[in-house]
Short mmCIF file of C-alpha atoms in Angstrom, two decimals:
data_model
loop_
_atom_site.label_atom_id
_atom_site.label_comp_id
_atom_site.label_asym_id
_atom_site.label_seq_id
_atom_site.Cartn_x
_atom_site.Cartn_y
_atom_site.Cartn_z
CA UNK A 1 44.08 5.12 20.33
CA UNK A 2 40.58 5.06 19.04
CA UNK A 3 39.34 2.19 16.59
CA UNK A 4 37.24 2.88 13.83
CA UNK A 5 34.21 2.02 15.67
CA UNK A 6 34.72 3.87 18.33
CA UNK A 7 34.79 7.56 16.19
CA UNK A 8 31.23 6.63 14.09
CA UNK A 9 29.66 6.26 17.79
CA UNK A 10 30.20 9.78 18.05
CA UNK A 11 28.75 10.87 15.02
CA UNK A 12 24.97 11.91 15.28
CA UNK A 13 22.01 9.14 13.55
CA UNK A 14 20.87 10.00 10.40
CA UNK A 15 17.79 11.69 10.35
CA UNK A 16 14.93 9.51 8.27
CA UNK A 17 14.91 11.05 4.99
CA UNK A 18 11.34 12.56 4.23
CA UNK A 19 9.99 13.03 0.87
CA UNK A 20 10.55 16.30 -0.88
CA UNK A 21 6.69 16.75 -1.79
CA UNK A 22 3.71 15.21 0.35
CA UNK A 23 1.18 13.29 -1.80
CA UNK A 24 -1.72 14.59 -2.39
CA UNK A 25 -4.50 12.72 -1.99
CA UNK A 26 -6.31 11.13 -5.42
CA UNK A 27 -9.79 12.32 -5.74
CA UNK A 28 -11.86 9.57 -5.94
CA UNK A 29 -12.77 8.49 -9.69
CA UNK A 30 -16.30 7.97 -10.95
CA UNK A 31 -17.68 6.31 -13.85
CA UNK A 32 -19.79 8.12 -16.16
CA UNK A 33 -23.64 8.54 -15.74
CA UNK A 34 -24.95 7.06 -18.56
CA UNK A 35 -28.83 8.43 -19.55
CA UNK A 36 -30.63 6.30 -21.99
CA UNK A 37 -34.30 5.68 -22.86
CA UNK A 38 -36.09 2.51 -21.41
CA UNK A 39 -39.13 2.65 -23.54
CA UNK A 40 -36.97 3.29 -26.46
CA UNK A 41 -34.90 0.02 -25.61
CA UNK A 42 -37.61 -2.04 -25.49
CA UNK A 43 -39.26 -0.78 -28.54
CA UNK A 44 -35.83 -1.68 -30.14
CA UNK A 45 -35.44 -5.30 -29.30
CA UNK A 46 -39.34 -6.01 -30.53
CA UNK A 47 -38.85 -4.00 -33.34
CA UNK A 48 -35.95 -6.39 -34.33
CA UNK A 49 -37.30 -9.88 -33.08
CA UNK A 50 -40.05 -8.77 -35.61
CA UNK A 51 -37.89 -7.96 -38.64
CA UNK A 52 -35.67 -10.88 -37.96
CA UNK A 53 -38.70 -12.85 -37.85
CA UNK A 54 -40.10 -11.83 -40.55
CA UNK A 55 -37.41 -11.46 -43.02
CA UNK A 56 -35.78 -15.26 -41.67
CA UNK A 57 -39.17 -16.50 -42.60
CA UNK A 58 -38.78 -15.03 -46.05
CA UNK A 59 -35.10 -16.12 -46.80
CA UNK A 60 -35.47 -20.12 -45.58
CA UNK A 61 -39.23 -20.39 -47.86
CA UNK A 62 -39.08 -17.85 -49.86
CA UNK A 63 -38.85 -18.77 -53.50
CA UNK A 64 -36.87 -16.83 -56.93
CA UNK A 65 -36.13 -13.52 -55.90
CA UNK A 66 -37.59 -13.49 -52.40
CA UNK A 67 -35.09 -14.35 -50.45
CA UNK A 68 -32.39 -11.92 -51.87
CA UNK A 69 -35.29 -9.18 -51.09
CA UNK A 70 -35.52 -10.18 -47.63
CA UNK A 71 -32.20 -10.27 -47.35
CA UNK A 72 -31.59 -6.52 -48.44
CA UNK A 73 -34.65 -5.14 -46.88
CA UNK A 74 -33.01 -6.51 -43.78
CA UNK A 75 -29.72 -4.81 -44.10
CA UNK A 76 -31.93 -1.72 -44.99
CA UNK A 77 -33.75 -2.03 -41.83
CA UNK A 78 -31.91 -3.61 -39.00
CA UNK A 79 -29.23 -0.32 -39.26
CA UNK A 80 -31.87 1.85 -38.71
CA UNK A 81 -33.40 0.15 -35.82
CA UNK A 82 -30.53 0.49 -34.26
CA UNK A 83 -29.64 3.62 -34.68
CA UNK A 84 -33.36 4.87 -33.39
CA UNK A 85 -34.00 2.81 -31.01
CA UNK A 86 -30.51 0.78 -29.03
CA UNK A 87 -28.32 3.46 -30.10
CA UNK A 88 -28.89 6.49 -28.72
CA UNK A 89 -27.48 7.05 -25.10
CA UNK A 90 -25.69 10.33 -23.16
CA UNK A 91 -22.81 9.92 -21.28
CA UNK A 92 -21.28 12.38 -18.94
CA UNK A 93 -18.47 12.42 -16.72
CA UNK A 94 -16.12 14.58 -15.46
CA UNK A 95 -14.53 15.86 -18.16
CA UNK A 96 -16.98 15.64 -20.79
CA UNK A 97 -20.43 14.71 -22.49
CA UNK A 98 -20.51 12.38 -25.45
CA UNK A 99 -23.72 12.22 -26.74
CA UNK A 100 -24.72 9.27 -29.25
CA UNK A 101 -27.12 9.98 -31.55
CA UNK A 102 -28.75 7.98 -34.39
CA UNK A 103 -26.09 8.98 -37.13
CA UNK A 104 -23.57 10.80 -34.89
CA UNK A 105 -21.55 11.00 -31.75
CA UNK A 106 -20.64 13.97 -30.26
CA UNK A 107 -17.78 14.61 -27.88
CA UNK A 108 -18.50 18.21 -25.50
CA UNK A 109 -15.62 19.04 -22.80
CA UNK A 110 -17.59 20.94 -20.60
CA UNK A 111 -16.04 23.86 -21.10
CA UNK A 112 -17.89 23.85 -24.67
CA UNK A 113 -21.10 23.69 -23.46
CA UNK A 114 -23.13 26.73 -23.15
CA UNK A 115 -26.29 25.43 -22.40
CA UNK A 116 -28.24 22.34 -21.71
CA UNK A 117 -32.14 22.93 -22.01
CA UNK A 118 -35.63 20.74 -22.16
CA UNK A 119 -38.52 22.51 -23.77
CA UNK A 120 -40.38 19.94 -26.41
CA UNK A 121 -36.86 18.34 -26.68
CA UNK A 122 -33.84 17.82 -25.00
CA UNK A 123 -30.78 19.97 -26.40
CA UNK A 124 -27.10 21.36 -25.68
CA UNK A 125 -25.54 24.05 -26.97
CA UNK A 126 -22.00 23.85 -27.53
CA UNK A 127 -19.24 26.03 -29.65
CA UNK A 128 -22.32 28.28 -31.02
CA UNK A 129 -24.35 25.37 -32.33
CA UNK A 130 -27.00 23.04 -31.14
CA UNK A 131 -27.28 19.52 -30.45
CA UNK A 132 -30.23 17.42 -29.79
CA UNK A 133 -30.59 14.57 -27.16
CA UNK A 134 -31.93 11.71 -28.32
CA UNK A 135 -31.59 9.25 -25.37
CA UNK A 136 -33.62 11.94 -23.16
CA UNK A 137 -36.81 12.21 -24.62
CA UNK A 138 -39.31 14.95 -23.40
CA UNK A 139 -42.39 13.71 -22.31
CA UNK A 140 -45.38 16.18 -21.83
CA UNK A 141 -47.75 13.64 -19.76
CA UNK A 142 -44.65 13.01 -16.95
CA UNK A 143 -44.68 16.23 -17.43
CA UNK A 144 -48.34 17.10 -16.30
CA UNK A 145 -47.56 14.03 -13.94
CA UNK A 146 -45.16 15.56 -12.10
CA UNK A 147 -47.03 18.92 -11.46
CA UNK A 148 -49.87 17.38 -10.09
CA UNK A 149 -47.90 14.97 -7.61
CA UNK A 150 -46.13 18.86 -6.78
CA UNK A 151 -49.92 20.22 -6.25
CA UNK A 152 -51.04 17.14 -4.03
CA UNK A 153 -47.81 17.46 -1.79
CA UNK A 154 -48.36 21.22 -1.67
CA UNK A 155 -51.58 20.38 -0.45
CA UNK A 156 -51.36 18.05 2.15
CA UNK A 157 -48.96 20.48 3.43
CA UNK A 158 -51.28 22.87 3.77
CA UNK A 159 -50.24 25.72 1.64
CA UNK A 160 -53.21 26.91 -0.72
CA UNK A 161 -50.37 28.33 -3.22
CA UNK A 162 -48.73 25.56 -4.36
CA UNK A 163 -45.54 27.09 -2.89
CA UNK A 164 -42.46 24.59 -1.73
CA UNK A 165 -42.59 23.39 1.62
CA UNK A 166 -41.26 20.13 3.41
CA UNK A 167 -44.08 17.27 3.80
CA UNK A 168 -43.69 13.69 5.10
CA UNK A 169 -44.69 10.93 2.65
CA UNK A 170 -46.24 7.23 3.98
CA UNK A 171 -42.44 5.89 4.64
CA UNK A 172 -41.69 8.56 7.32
CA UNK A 173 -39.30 10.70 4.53
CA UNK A 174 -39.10 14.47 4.58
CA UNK A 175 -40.06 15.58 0.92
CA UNK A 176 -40.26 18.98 -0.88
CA UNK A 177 -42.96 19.50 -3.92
CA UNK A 178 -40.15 20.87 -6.28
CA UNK A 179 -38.70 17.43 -5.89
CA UNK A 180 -41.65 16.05 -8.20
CA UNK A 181 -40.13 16.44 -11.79
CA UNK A 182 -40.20 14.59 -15.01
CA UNK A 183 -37.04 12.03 -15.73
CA UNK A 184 -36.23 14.00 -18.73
CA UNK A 185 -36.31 17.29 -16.75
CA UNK A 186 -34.06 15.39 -13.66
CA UNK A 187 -31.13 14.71 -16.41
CA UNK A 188 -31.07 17.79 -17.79
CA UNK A 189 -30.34 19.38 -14.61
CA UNK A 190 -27.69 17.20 -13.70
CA UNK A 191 -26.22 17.58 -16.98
CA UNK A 192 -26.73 21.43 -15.85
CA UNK A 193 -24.84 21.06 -12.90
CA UNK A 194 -22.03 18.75 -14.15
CA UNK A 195 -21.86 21.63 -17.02
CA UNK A 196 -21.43 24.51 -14.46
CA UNK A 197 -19.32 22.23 -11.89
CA UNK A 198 -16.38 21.10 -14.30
CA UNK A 199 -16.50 23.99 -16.88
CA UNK A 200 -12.91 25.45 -15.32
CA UNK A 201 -11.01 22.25 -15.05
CA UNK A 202 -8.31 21.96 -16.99
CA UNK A 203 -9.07 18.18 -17.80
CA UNK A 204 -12.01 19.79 -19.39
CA UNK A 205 -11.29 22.30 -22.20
CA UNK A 206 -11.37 21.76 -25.30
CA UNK A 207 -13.79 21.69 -28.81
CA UNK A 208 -16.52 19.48 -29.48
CA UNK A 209 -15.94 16.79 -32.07
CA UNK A 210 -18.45 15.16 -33.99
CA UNK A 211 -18.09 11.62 -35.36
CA UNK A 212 -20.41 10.00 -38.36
CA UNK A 213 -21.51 6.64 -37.45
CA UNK A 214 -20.62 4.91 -40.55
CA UNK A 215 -20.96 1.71 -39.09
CA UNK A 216 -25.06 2.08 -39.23
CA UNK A 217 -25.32 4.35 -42.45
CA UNK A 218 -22.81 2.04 -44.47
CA UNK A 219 -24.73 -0.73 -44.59
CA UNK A 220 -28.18 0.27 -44.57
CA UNK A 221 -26.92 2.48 -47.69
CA UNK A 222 -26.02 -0.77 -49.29
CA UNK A 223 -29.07 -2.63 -48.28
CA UNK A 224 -31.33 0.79 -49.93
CA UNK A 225 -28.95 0.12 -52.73
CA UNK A 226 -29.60 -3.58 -53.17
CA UNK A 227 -33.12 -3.44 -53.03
CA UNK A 228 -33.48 -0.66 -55.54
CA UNK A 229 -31.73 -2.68 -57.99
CA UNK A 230 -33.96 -6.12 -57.36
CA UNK A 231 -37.01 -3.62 -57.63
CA UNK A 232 -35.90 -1.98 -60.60
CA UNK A 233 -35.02 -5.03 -62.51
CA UNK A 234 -37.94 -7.41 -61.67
#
């Protein structure tokens, strides 16, 4: 006579049980790359210490009507300061470019965009139209900076036609002359290459879509509003 525990010695362990699918492992995640101008920034903020300035000035002394002008010039003006200067910014990541511009923001899945150029200005191409980049200005004097940093490193490394070739700068580094290039020329071939490197994902299709920044043009519409009326009636 066998007891119960006796019979389950006999039977063989369970095996471990082992997942039906391996996991794969998560590509790493990124945040986007966010291009904006510096110059542009800092234009901004003095632009609107000024106005604020100014226009404070006007609405604590100001006397009859002056104050309610100050007050709509600066809901006129303070929008579009904004929306020239601190607005504008690109951001791209992996699976798409949103571009900010003074009155609009536009979302491109890379598989929209066609092409992303700098000749006098900084522009995409997406879904047969074109879109301008305002936070990447071009600048022709980096521009003619950059080639003649190029020309001096193809120099010193001792080729008479300006052609690429490896030099070594004060630090020890290994550099090439085609590495000399404006900013605004640097970000629009990254933007290139995240365009080319992410057009087939399928995180990444889609049409572009084009939002109106109400927030700026609503109330500097009221402000040009306002002070037509105190204008015309005074």
């Amino acid at each position: 006579m066998t007891s119960p525990d006796d019979s389950s010695a006999d039977r063989p362990a369970p095996e471990p049980h082992e997942p039906e699918q391996a996991q794969r492992p998560q590509q790493p995640q990124y945040a986007d790359r966010a291009y904006r101008s510096p110059a542009s920034l800092a234009g901004g903020v003095l632009l609107l210490a000024l106005a604020l300035w100014l226009g404070g000035d006007a609405v604590i002394r100001g006397e009859g009507r002056t104050p309610w002008l100050a007050l709509s010039g600066l809901l006129l003006v303070v929008p579009l300061v904004v929306a020239y200067t601190l607005r504008p910014a690109v951001f791209a990541g992996a699976r798409r470019l949103r571009v900010r511009n003074p009155f609009r923001t536009i979302t491109l899945p890379w598989a929209s965009v066609e092409e992303v150029r700098a000749s006098y200005s900084s522009e995409v191409f997406a879904g047969g139209r074109k879109y301008q980049l305002w936070a990447i200005p071009v600048s022709l004097r980096a521009r003619k900076r950059a080639a003649r940093q190029s020309a001096r490193a193809a120099a010193a490394s001792g080729n008479a036609y300006g052609r690429a070739s490896a030099t070594t700068d004060a630090a020890g580094a290994t550099t090439s002359p085609a590495a000399h290039r404006a900013p605004s020329d640097q970000a629009v071939d990254e933007l290139r290459e995240l365009a080319e490197r992410h057009a087939s994902d399928e995180a990444s299709q889609g049409e572009p879509v084009v939002r109106w920044a109400y927030e700026i043009i609503a109330p500097s519409a009221v402000g040009a509003v306002l002070l037509a009326v105190l204008l015309a009636t005074g």
